[in-house]
PDB file of C-alpha atoms in Angstrom:
ATOM      1  CA  THR A   1      -0.078   0.032  -0.003  1.00  0.00           C
ATOM      2  CA  VAL A   2       1.195   3.469  -0.957  1.00  0.00           C
ATOM      3  CA  ARG A   3      -1.187   6.061   0.584  1.00  0.00           C
ATOM      4  CA  ASN A   4      -1.299   9.900   0.802  1.00  0.00           C
ATOM      5  CA  SER A   5       2.400  10.321  -0.706  1.00  0.00           C
ATOM      6  CA  GLU A   6       3.874  12.534  -3.313  1.00  0.00           C
ATOM      7  CA  VAL A   7       6.184  11.092  -5.954  1.00  0.00           C
ATOM      8  CA  SER A   8       6.987  13.845  -8.238  1.00  0.00           C
ATOM      9  CA  HIS A   9       9.794  15.292 -10.688  1.00  0.00           C
ATOM     10  CA  ASN A  10      11.553  12.193 -11.253  1.00  0.00           C
ATOM     11  CA  HIS A  11      13.605  11.382 -14.360  1.00  0.00           C
ATOM     12  CA  ALA A  12      11.531   8.111 -15.008  1.00  0.00           C
ATOM     13  CA  ASN A  13       8.247   6.984 -13.319  1.00  0.00           C
ATOM     14  CA  GLY A  14       6.635   7.990 -10.222  1.00  0.00           C
ATOM     15  CA  LEU A  15       5.177   5.002  -8.622  1.00  0.00           C
ATOM     16  CA  TRP A  16       6.288   1.748 -10.283  1.00  0.00           C
ATOM     17  CA  ALA A  17       5.246  -1.728  -9.525  1.00  0.00           C
ATOM     18  CA  ASP A  18       7.069  -4.089 -11.540  1.00  0.00           C
ATOM     19  CA  GLU A  19       7.985  -7.777 -11.659  1.00  0.00           C
ATOM     20  CA  SER A  20       5.124  -9.825 -10.286  1.00  0.00           C
ATOM     21  CA  VAL A  21       3.962  -7.558  -7.589  1.00  0.00           C
ATOM     22  CA  TYR A  22       0.525  -8.667  -6.370  1.00  0.00           C
ATOM     23  CA  ASP A  23      -2.341  -6.959  -4.557  1.00  0.00           C
ATOM     24  CA  MET A  24      -1.380  -3.381  -4.643  1.00  0.00           C
ATOM     25  CA  VAL A  25      -3.290  -0.347  -3.127  1.00  0.00           C
ATOM     26  CA  PHE A  26      -2.386   3.033  -4.406  1.00  0.00           C
ATOM     27  CA  VAL A  27      -4.609   5.581  -3.062  1.00  0.00           C
ATOM     28  CA  GLY A  28      -4.612   9.337  -2.276  1.00  0.00           C
ATOM     29  CA  ASN A  29      -1.164  10.001  -3.911  1.00  0.00           C
ATOM     30  CA  THR A  30       0.044  12.807  -6.057  1.00  0.00           C
ATOM     31  CA  MET A  31       2.343  12.227  -8.989  1.00  0.00           C
ATOM     32  CA  VAL A  32       3.373  15.443 -10.940  1.00  0.00           C
ATOM     33  CA  GLY A  33       5.906  16.159 -13.395  1.00  0.00           C
ATOM     34  CA  ASN A  34       7.557  12.775 -13.881  1.00  0.00           C
ATOM     35  CA  ASP A  35       9.346  12.166 -17.014  1.00  0.00           C
ATOM     36  CA  GLN A  36       7.601   8.867 -17.824  1.00  0.00           C
ATOM     37  CA  ALA A  37       4.528   7.590 -16.009  1.00  0.00           C
ATOM     38  CA  GLY A  38       2.964   8.920 -12.827  1.00  0.00           C
ATOM     39  CA  ILE A  39       2.003   5.457 -12.110  1.00  0.00           C
ATOM     40  CA  GLU A  40       3.091   2.328 -13.845  1.00  0.00           C
ATOM     41  CA  VAL A  41       1.989  -1.359 -13.201  1.00  0.00           C
ATOM     42  CA  GLU A  42       4.159  -3.874 -15.155  1.00  0.00           C
ATOM     43  CA  ILE A  43       3.955  -7.774 -15.388  1.00  0.00           C
ATOM     44  CA  SER A  44       1.948  -7.649 -12.105  1.00  0.00           C
ATOM     45  CA  ALA A  45      -1.629  -8.170 -10.990  1.00  0.00           C
ATOM     46  CA  LYS A  46      -4.563  -7.239  -8.692  1.00  0.00           C
ATOM     47  CA  ALA A  47      -4.395  -3.469  -7.665  1.00  0.00           C
ATOM     48  CA  ILE A  48      -6.811  -0.767  -6.585  1.00  0.00           C
ATOM     49  CA  ILE A  49      -5.493   2.498  -8.094  1.00  0.00           C
ATOM     50  CA  ALA A  50      -8.005   5.057  -6.691  1.00  0.00           C
ATOM     51  CA  ASN A  51      -8.354   8.792  -5.479  1.00  0.00           C
ATOM     52  CA  ASN A  52      -4.993   9.862  -6.911  1.00  0.00           C
ATOM     53  CA  VAL A  53      -3.776  12.880  -8.880  1.00  0.00           C
ATOM     54  CA  SER A  54      -1.265  12.014 -11.637  1.00  0.00           C
ATOM     55  CA  THR A  55      -0.699  15.184 -14.115  1.00  0.00           C
ATOM     56  CA  GLY A  56       2.097  16.719 -15.973  1.00  0.00           C
ATOM     57  CA  ASN A  57       3.823  13.414 -16.604  1.00  0.00           C
ATOM     58  CA  ARG A  58       4.353  11.659 -19.920  1.00  0.00           C
ATOM     59  CA  MET A  59       1.538   9.343 -19.046  1.00  0.00           C
ATOM     60  CA  GLY A  60      -0.888   9.585 -16.050  1.00  0.00           C
ATOM     61  CA  LEU A  61      -1.060   5.692 -15.833  1.00  0.00           C
ATOM     62  CA  PHE A  62       0.808   2.969 -17.796  1.00  0.00           C
ATOM     63  CA  VAL A  63      -0.606  -0.619 -17.387  1.00  0.00           C
ATOM     64  CA  PHE A  64       1.879  -2.979 -18.993  1.00  0.00           C
ATOM     65  CA  ASP A  65       1.150  -6.775 -19.105  1.00  0.00           C
ATOM     66  CA  SER A  66      -0.979  -6.557 -15.960  1.00  0.00           C
ATOM     67  CA  GLY A  67      -4.600  -7.193 -15.014  1.00  0.00           C
ATOM     68  CA  ASP A  68      -7.229  -7.414 -12.385  1.00  0.00           C
ATOM     69  CA  LEU A  69      -7.016  -3.588 -11.676  1.00  0.00           C
ATOM     70  CA  LYS A  70      -9.666  -1.265 -10.452  1.00  0.00           C
ATOM     71  CA  ILE A  71      -8.896   2.284 -11.594  1.00  0.00           C
ATOM     72  CA  TYR A  72     -11.393   4.527  -9.885  1.00  0.00           C
ATOM     73  CA  ASN A  73     -11.748   8.271  -9.073  1.00  0.00           C
ATOM     74  CA  ASN A  74      -8.337   9.419 -10.257  1.00  0.00           C
ATOM     75  CA  TYR A  75      -7.384  12.810 -11.908  1.00  0.00           C
ATOM     76  CA  LEU A  76      -5.358  11.600 -14.879  1.00  0.00           C
ATOM     77  CA  GLY A  77      -5.540  14.752 -17.136  1.00  0.00           C
ATOM     78  CA  ARG A  78      -2.973  16.937 -18.665  1.00  0.00           C
ATOM     79  CA  ASN A  79      -0.135  14.424 -19.301  1.00  0.00           C
ATOM     80  CA  SER A  80       1.875  15.061 -22.409  1.00  0.00           C
ATOM     81  CA  PHE A  81       1.415  11.705 -24.199  1.00  0.00           C
ATOM     82  CA  MET A  82      -1.369   9.641 -22.965  1.00  0.00           C
ATOM     83  CA  GLY A  83      -3.876   9.558 -19.851  1.00  0.00           C
ATOM     84  CA  ILE A  84      -3.998   5.909 -19.569  1.00  0.00           C
ATOM     85  CA  LEU A  85      -1.826   3.775 -21.678  1.00  0.00           C
ATOM     86  CA  MET A  86      -2.330  -0.032 -21.635  1.00  0.00           C
ATOM     87  CA  SER A  87      -0.010  -2.257 -23.511  1.00  0.00           C
ATOM     88  CA  GLN A  88       0.709  -6.034 -23.927  1.00  0.00           C
ATOM     89  CA  ASP A  89       3.825  -7.602 -25.256  1.00  0.00           C
ATOM     90  CA  GLN A  90       5.142 -11.303 -25.718  1.00  0.00           C
ATOM     91  CA  ARG A  91       6.046 -11.774 -22.025  1.00  0.00           C
ATOM     92  CA  ARG A  92       4.138 -14.513 -20.007  1.00  0.00           C
ATOM     93  CA  GLN A  93       4.672 -15.658 -16.322  1.00  0.00           C
ATOM     94  CA  ALA A  94       4.445 -19.292 -17.674  1.00  0.00           C
ATOM     95  CA  ASP A  95       7.751 -18.808 -19.655  1.00  0.00           C
ATOM     96  CA  SER A  96      10.547 -19.152 -17.410  1.00  0.00           C
ATOM     97  CA  SER A  97      12.997 -17.569 -19.911  1.00  0.00           C
ATOM     98  CA  PHE A  98      11.629 -14.056 -19.200  1.00  0.00           C
ATOM     99  CA  ALA A  99      12.884 -11.951 -16.143  1.00  0.00           C
ATOM    100  CA  GLY A 100      10.545 -10.791 -13.473  1.00  0.00           C
ATOM    101  CA  HIS A 101       9.375 -14.093 -11.792  1.00  0.00           C
ATOM    102  CA  ASP A 102       8.631 -14.124  -8.013  1.00  0.00           C
ATOM    103  CA  PRO A 103      10.841 -17.042  -6.704  1.00  0.00           C
ATOM    104  CA  ARG A 104       8.362 -17.695  -4.094  1.00  0.00           C
ATOM    105  CA  ARG A 105       5.622 -18.650  -6.670  1.00  0.00           C
ATOM    106  CA  PRO A 106       5.082 -21.598  -9.143  1.00  0.00           C
ATOM    107  CA  ILE A 107       5.541 -21.310 -12.836  1.00  0.00           C
ATOM    108  CA  PRO A 108       2.815 -21.101 -14.128  1.00  0.00           C
ATOM    109  CA  ASP A 109       1.117 -18.769 -11.659  1.00  0.00           C
ATOM    110  CA  SER A 110      -2.456 -18.247 -12.622  1.00  0.00           C
ATOM    111  CA  THR A 111      -2.777 -15.345 -10.272  1.00  0.00           C
ATOM    112  CA  VAL A 112      -0.202 -13.281 -12.147  1.00  0.00           C
ATOM    113  CA  PRO A 113      -0.095 -14.388 -15.739  1.00  0.00           C
ATOM    114  CA  TRP A 114       1.245 -11.171 -17.156  1.00  0.00           C
ATOM    115  CA  LEU A 115      -1.830 -10.382 -19.247  1.00  0.00           C
ATOM    116  CA  LEU A 116      -3.620  -7.104 -19.974  1.00  0.00           C
ATOM    117  CA  GLN A 117      -7.059  -8.109 -18.639  1.00  0.00           C
ATOM    118  CA  ASN A 118      -9.889  -7.417 -16.236  1.00  0.00           C
ATOM    119  CA  ILE A 119      -9.511  -3.728 -15.989  1.00  0.00           C
ATOM    120  CA  GLU A 120     -12.156  -1.393 -14.552  1.00  0.00           C
ATOM    121  CA  ILE A 121     -11.659   2.315 -15.469  1.00  0.00           C
ATOM    122  CA  LYS A 122     -14.393   4.086 -13.642  1.00  0.00           C
ATOM    123  CA  ASN A 123     -15.162   7.693 -12.313  1.00  0.00           C
ATOM    124  CA  ASN A 124     -11.753   9.205 -13.483  1.00  0.00           C
ATOM    125  CA  VAL A 125     -11.127  12.546 -14.879  1.00  0.00           C
ATOM    126  CA  LEU A 126      -9.064  12.804 -18.081  1.00  0.00           C
ATOM    127  CA  GLY A 127      -8.268  15.140 -21.002  1.00  0.00           C
ATOM    128  CA  GLY A 128      -6.146  18.258 -21.361  1.00  0.00           C
ATOM    129  CA  THR A 129      -4.376  19.505 -24.392  1.00  0.00           C
ATOM    130  CA  GLY A 130      -1.278  18.181 -25.864  1.00  0.00           C
ATOM    131  CA  GLN A 131      -1.649  14.316 -25.450  1.00  0.00           C
ATOM    132  CA  LEU A 132      -2.440  11.883 -28.169  1.00  0.00           C
ATOM    133  CA  PHE A 133      -4.931   9.594 -26.365  1.00  0.00           C
ATOM    134  CA  GLN A 134      -7.033   9.816 -23.173  1.00  0.00           C
ATOM    135  CA  VAL A 135      -7.520   6.055 -23.025  1.00  0.00           C
ATOM    136  CA  TYR A 136      -5.468   3.557 -25.262  1.00  0.00           C
ATOM    137  CA  ALA A 137      -5.239  -0.205 -25.139  1.00  0.00           C
ATOM    138  CA  LEU A 138      -3.386  -2.305 -27.726  1.00  0.00           C
ATOM    139  CA  ASP A 139      -1.557  -5.888 -27.602  1.00  0.00           C
ATOM    140  CA  LYS A 140       1.515  -5.081 -29.862  1.00  0.00           C
ATOM    141  CA  ALA A 141       2.689  -8.746 -30.085  1.00  0.00           C
ATOM    142  CA  THR A 142       0.328 -11.616 -29.513  1.00  0.00           C
ATOM    143  CA  ASN A 143      -2.758 -10.647 -31.307  1.00  0.00           C
ATOM    144  CA  ILE A 144      -5.334 -10.349 -28.425  1.00  0.00           C
ATOM    145  CA  PRO A 145      -7.894  -7.719 -29.348  1.00  0.00           C
ATOM    146  CA  ALA A 146      -9.020  -5.235 -26.704  1.00  0.00           C
ATOM    147  CA  SER A 147     -12.611  -6.825 -27.064  1.00  0.00           C
ATOM    148  CA  GLU A 148     -11.155  -9.975 -25.333  1.00  0.00           C
ATOM    149  CA  MET A 149      -9.314  -8.124 -22.454  1.00  0.00           C
ATOM    150  CA  ASN A 150     -12.603  -7.235 -20.354  1.00  0.00           C
ATOM    151  CA  ILE A 151     -11.731  -3.616 -20.160  1.00  0.00           C
ATOM    152  CA  THR A 152     -14.615  -1.518 -18.634  1.00  0.00           C
ATOM    153  CA  ILE A 153     -14.808   2.162 -19.329  1.00  0.00           C
ATOM    154  CA  ASP A 154     -17.655   3.717 -17.459  1.00  0.00           C
ATOM    155  CA  GLY A 155     -18.492   6.820 -15.474  1.00  0.00           C
ATOM    156  CA  ASN A 156     -15.497   8.901 -16.634  1.00  0.00           C
ATOM    157  CA  LEU A 157     -15.154  12.592 -17.607  1.00  0.00           C
ATOM    158  CA  PHE A 158     -13.114  13.135 -20.753  1.00  0.00           C
ATOM    159  CA  GLY A 159     -11.982  16.199 -22.412  1.00  0.00           C
ATOM    160  CA  GLU A 160     -14.064  16.940 -25.375  1.00  0.00           C
ATOM    161  CA  ARG A 161     -12.421  16.151 -28.872  1.00  0.00           C
ATOM    162  CA  VAL A 162     -11.765  19.128 -31.066  1.00  0.00           C
ATOM    163  CA  PRO A 163     -11.999  17.842 -34.565  1.00  0.00           C
ATOM    164  CA  GLY A 164      -8.594  17.268 -36.114  1.00  0.00           C
ATOM    165  CA  VAL A 165      -6.784  17.871 -32.983  1.00  0.00           C
ATOM    166  CA  PRO A 166      -5.440  15.388 -30.387  1.00  0.00           C
ATOM    167  CA  PRO A 167      -6.181  13.730 -28.076  1.00  0.00           C
ATOM    168  CA  THR A 168      -8.463  10.850 -29.254  1.00  0.00           C
ATOM    169  CA  MET A 169     -10.897  10.073 -26.534  1.00  0.00           C
ATOM    170  CA  VAL A 170     -10.554   6.255 -26.479  1.00  0.00           C
ATOM    171  CA  ALA A 171      -8.457   3.975 -28.857  1.00  0.00           C
ATOM    172  CA  LEU A 172      -8.949   0.218 -28.453  1.00  0.00           C
ATOM    173  CA  GLY A 173      -6.633  -2.308 -30.460  1.00  0.00           C
ATOM    174  CA  GLY A 174      -7.745  -4.927 -32.863  1.00  0.00           C
ATOM    175  CA  SER A 175      -6.166  -8.355 -33.323  1.00  0.00           C
ATOM    176  CA  ASP A 176      -3.446  -7.626 -35.775  1.00  0.00           C
ATOM    177  CA  ASN A 177      -1.085  -5.795 -33.088  1.00  0.00           C
ATOM    178  CA  VAL A 178      -1.460  -2.460 -35.017  1.00  0.00           C
ATOM    179  CA  THR A 179      -5.043  -1.465 -35.762  1.00  0.00           C
ATOM    180  CA  LEU A 180      -6.715   1.069 -33.338  1.00  0.00           C
ATOM    181  CA  TYR A 181     -10.461   1.727 -33.234  1.00  0.00           C
ATOM    182  CA  ARG A 182     -11.076   5.351 -32.205  1.00  0.00           C
ATOM    183  CA  TYR A 183     -14.044   6.649 -30.298  1.00  0.00           C
ATOM    184  CA  GLN A 184     -14.389  10.330 -30.131  1.00  0.00           C
ATOM    185  CA  THR A 185     -17.539  10.714 -28.009  1.00  0.00           C
ATOM    186  CA  PRO A 186     -19.106   8.662 -25.179  1.00  0.00           C
ATOM    187  CA  GLU A 187     -21.957   7.998 -27.620  1.00  0.00           C
ATOM    188  CA  GLU A 188     -19.650   6.389 -30.121  1.00  0.00           C
ATOM    189  CA  LEU A 189     -17.902   4.217 -27.443  1.00  0.00           C
ATOM    190  CA  ALA A 190     -21.091   2.984 -26.014  1.00  0.00           C
ATOM    191  CA  ALA A 191     -22.523   2.032 -29.274  1.00  0.00           C
ATOM    192  CA  ALA A 192     -19.566   0.120 -30.345  1.00  0.00           C
ATOM    193  CA  ARG A 193     -18.510  -1.647 -27.218  1.00  0.00           C
ATOM    194  CA  ASN A 194     -21.149  -1.489 -24.477  1.00  0.00           C
ATOM    195  CA  PRO A 195     -24.370   0.440 -24.378  1.00  0.00           C
ATOM    196  CA  SER A 196     -24.449   0.423 -20.697  1.00  0.00           C
ATOM    197  CA  TRP A 197     -21.422   2.454 -20.442  1.00  0.00           C
ATOM    198  CA  ARG A 198     -22.134   6.054 -19.413  1.00  0.00           C
ATOM    199  CA  ASN A 199     -19.365   8.654 -19.850  1.00  0.00           C
ATOM    200  CA  ALA A 200     -19.264  12.391 -20.347  1.00  0.00           C
ATOM    201  CA  THR A 201     -17.171  15.145 -21.747  1.00  0.00           C
ATOM    202  CA  ALA A 202     -16.174  18.753 -20.828  1.00  0.00           C
ATOM    203  CA  PRO A 203     -14.649  21.469 -22.867  1.00  0.00           C
ATOM    204  CA  ALA A 204     -11.179  20.564 -24.266  1.00  0.00           C
ATOM    205  CA  ASP A 205      -9.553  23.993 -22.820  1.00  0.00           C
ATOM    206  CA  TYR A 206     -10.870  23.370 -19.460  1.00  0.00           C
ATOM    207  CA  THR A 207      -8.184  23.903 -16.672  1.00  0.00           C
ATOM    208  CA  GLN A 208      -7.492  21.240 -14.091  1.00  0.00           C
ATOM    209  CA  SER A 209      -9.901  23.051 -11.639  1.00  0.00           C
ATOM    210  CA  GLN A 210     -12.456  23.498 -14.186  1.00  0.00           C
ATOM    211  CA  MET A 211     -12.357  19.720 -15.065  1.00  0.00           C
ATOM    212  CA  LEU A 212     -12.714  18.831 -11.394  1.00  0.00           C
ATOM    213  CA  GLN A 213     -15.635  21.108 -10.922  1.00  0.00           C
ATOM    214  CA  ALA A 214     -17.319  19.699 -13.951  1.00  0.00           C
ATOM    215  CA  ALA A 215     -16.666  16.168 -12.456  1.00  0.00           C
ATOM    216  CA  ARG A 216     -18.273  16.999  -9.210  1.00  0.00           C
ATOM    217  CA  GLU A 217     -21.373  18.181 -11.113  1.00  0.00           C
ATOM    218  CA  SER A 218     -21.341  15.215 -13.464  1.00  0.00           C
ATOM    219  CA  THR A 219     -24.224  12.482 -13.160  1.00  0.00           C
ATOM    220  CA  VAL A 220     -22.599   9.640 -14.947  1.00  0.00           C
ATOM    221  CA  GLY A 221     -20.586   8.274 -11.984  1.00  0.00           C
ATOM    222  CA  ALA A 222     -20.458   4.574 -11.396  1.00  0.00           C
ATOM    223  CA  ALA A 223     -21.071   3.129  -7.942  1.00  0.00           C
ATOM    224  CA  LEU A 224     -17.968   2.413  -5.819  1.00  0.00           C
ATOM    225  CA  PRO A 225     -17.594  -1.270  -5.068  1.00  0.00           C
ATOM    226  CA  ALA A 226     -17.000  -2.237  -1.351  1.00  0.00           C
ATOM    227  CA  ASP A 227     -13.217  -2.781  -1.618  1.00  0.00           C
ATOM    228  CA  VAL A 228     -12.442   0.458  -3.451  1.00  0.00           C
ATOM    229  CA  ALA A 229     -14.775   2.390  -1.059  1.00  0.00           C
ATOM    230  CA  GLY A 230     -12.993   0.765   1.957  1.00  0.00           C
ATOM    231  CA  ALA A 231      -9.584   1.578   0.450  1.00  0.00           C
ATOM    232  CA  ILE A 232     -10.411   5.359   0.043  1.00  0.00           C
ATOM    233  CA  GLY A 233     -12.807   5.798   3.100  1.00  0.00           C
ATOM    234  CA  GLN A 234     -15.933   6.394   1.259  1.00  0.00           C
ATOM    235  CA  PRO A 235     -19.397   4.636   1.650  1.00  0.00           C
ATOM    236  CA  THR A 236     -19.972   1.725  -0.682  1.00  0.00           C
ATOM    237  CA  GLY A 237     -22.146   2.742  -3.648  1.00  0.00           C
ATOM    238  CA  VAL A 238     -21.078   6.526  -3.920  1.00  0.00           C
ATOM    239  CA  THR A 239     -21.282   7.652  -7.474  1.00  0.00           C
ATOM    240  CA  GLN A 240     -18.990  10.708  -7.441  1.00  0.00           C
ATOM    241  CA  VAL A 241     -16.656  11.321 -10.561  1.00  0.00           C
ATOM    242  CA  GLY A 242     -13.068  12.347  -9.868  1.00  0.00           C
ATOM    243  CA  PRO A 243     -11.100  12.491  -6.691  1.00  0.00           C
ATOM    244  CA  PHE A 244     -12.717  12.848  -3.157  1.00  0.00           C
TER     245      PHE A 244
END
């Protein structure tokens, strides 16, 4: 657990969980101005990443070959490259030739397969000028389409897309390791991926404080599950968008 800490202005990542880390809780932290990701989770599994502020980095959150993540109520806007970057490569925990295994655990270990899967992205605030993508997921090596990764994108507030200008709201990969299907509005995303998803947008040029105010006024928030609510000290079922 890393709680109520500041990890900022580093020449790499801020918080970085790498090499078979299991059962993480990152809550109430501030990551500003890191050269790479404010938070990175790599070849690891099972995390609550909630109620954090990660801004002014290259990526707000980088999820690499990791799954079973609950990403709730974070501010991940105004990062220079991407808000949330999710990527898969050829590494698998079942292959002992790759570095990064926990020597205390068996090979294969089904709890940490090093797969991008089972990711809930809910109640977050994204957007801001300059970045390419607000949410992005792509397997670049092993032909797993995002449609098979069990990624949920619901209750978030995005920066509105200005035609012809980055950032893309959501880009989800196909099965050829290259193709991205791009969705520029909440309506496009819901129609293509899941009609139950409710997301919203605010003007692209809103400042951080304006985005957070718009989040507090938003009605699209998804209910907090008990484990996330407990981690951040809020009642189960609260539907607020953005950090508390």
